Tab-separated table of C-alpha atoms in Angstrom:
chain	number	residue	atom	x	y	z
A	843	UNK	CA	11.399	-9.168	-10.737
A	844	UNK	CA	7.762	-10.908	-11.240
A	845	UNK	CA	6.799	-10.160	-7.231
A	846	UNK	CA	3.812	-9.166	-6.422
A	847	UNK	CA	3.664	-5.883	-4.320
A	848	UNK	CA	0.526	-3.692	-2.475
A	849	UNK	CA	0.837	-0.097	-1.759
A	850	UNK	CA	-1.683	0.491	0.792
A	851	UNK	CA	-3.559	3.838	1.136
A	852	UNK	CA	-1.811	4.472	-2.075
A	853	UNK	CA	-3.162	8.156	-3.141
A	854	UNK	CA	-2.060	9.005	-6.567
A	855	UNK	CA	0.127	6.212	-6.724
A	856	UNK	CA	3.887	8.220	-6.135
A	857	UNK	CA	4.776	4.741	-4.300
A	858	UNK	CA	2.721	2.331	-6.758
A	859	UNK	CA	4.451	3.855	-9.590
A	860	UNK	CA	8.136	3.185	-8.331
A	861	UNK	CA	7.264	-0.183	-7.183
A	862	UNK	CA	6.030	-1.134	-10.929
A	863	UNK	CA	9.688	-0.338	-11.850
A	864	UNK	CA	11.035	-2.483	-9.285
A	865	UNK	CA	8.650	-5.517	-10.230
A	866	UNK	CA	8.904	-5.313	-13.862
A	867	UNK	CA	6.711	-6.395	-16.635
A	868	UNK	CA	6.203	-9.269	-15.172
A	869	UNK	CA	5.678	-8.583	-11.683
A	870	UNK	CA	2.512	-7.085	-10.666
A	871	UNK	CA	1.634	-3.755	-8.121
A	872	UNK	CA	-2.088	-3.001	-6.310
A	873	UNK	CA	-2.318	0.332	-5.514
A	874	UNK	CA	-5.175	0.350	-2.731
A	875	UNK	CA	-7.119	3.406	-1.180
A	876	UNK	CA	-10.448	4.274	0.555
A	877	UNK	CA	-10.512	7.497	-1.852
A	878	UNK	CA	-12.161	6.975	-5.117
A	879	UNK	CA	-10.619	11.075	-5.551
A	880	UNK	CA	-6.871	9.933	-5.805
A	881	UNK	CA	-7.423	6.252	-7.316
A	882	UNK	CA	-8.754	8.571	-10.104
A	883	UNK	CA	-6.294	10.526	-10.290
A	884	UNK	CA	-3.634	7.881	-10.085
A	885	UNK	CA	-5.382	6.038	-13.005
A	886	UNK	CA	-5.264	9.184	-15.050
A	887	UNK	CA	-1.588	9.420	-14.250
A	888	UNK	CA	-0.982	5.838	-15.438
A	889	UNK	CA	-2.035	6.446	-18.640
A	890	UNK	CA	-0.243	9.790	-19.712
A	891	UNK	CA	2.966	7.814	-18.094
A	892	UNK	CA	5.295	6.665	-20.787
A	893	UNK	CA	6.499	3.754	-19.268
A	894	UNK	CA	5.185	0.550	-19.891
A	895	UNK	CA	5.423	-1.307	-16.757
A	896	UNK	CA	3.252	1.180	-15.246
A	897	UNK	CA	0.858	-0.937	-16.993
A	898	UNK	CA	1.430	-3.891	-13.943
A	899	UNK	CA	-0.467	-1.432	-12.005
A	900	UNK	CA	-4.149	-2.148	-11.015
A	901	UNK	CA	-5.939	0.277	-8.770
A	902	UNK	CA	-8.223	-0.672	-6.309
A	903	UNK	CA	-10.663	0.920	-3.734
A	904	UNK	CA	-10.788	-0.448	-0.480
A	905	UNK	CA	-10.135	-0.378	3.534
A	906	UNK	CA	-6.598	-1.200	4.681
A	907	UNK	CA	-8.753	-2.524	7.879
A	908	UNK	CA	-10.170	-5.469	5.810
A	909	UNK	CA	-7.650	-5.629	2.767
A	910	UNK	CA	-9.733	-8.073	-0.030
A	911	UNK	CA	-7.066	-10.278	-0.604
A	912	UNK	CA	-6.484	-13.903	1.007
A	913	UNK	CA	-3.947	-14.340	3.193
A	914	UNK	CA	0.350	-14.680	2.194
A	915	UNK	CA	-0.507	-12.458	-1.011
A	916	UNK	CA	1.695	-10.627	-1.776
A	917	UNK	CA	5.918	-10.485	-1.686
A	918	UNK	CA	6.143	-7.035	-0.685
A	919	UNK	CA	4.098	-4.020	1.147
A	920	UNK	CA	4.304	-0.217	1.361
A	921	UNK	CA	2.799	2.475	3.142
A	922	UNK	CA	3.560	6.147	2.477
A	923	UNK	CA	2.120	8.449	4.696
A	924	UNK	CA	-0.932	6.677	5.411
A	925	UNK	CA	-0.429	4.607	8.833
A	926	UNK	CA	-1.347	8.372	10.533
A	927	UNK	CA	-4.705	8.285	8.647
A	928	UNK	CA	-6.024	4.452	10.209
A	929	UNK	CA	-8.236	4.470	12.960
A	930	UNK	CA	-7.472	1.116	14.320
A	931	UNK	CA	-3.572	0.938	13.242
A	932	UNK	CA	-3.127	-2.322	15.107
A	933	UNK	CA	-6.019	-3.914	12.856
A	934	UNK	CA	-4.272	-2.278	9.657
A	935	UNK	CA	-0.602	-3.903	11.077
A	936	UNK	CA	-2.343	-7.238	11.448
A	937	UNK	CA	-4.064	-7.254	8.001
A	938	UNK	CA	-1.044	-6.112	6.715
A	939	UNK	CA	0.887	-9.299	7.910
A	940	UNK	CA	-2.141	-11.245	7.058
A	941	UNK	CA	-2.234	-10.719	3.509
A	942	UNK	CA	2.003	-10.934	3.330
A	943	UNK	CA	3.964	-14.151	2.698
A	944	UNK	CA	5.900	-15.187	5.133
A	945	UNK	CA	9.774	-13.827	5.300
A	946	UNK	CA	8.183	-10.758	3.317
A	947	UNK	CA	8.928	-6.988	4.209
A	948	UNK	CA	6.727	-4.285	5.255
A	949	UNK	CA	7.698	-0.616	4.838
A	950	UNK	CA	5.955	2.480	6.172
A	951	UNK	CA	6.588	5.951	5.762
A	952	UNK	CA	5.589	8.023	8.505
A	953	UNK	CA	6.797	11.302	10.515
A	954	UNK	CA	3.437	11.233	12.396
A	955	UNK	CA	4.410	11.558	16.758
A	956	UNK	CA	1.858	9.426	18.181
A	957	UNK	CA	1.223	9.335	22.055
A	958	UNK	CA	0.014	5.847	21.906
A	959	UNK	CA	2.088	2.499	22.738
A	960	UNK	CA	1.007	0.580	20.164
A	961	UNK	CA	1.764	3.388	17.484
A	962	UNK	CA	5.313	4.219	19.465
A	963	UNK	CA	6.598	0.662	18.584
A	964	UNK	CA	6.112	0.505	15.095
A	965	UNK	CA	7.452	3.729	14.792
């Protein structure tokens, strides 16, 4: 409770949403995405939600290759379905890291098959 969380390429905030619960009212969640579309959408979903932690949430637009946050940020980081969608994924995993404090976790949701190395270990 109280952590600070960022779910990256967040869409309309499915992830965001369950991570408020897990923060609490006084933790804090960034939902972050290049699409002003589903931050809208996520936004409008925040406010018919009945649940009052939602309210922790704060939507921003952005790129996951240069995340506008300084560096150990944030306690915890999730990415659902969105790791397929990066063009430079090793630039995403390194701003990723960047931005997390040290002894943090990462978690990524993919079921993309990728032919490339770099893509092949994360997975």
């Amino acid at each position: 409770m109280g952590d600070c969380a960022l779910d990256l390429c967040c869409g309309s905030g499915d992830l965001a949403f369950l991570l408020s619960e897990k923060v609490g009212s006084n933790g804090k969640v960034i939902g972050l995405d290049f699409s002003k579309e589903q931050l809208s959408i996520a936004s409008c979903r925040q406010g018919l939600a009945p649940n009052a932690c939602y309210n922790n949430i704060e939507w921003v637009e952005g790129d996951a290759l240069e995340l506008p946050f300084s560096d150990g940020y944030f306690d915890a980081i999730t990415m659902g379905y969105g790791l397929r969608n990066v063009v430079d994924k090793e630039r995403a995993m390194q701003e990723m890291f960047r931005v997390l404090k040290p002894g943090s976790r990462i978690s990524i949701l993919d079921f993309n098959k990728s032919t490339q190395p770099f893509t092949n270990i994360i997975q």
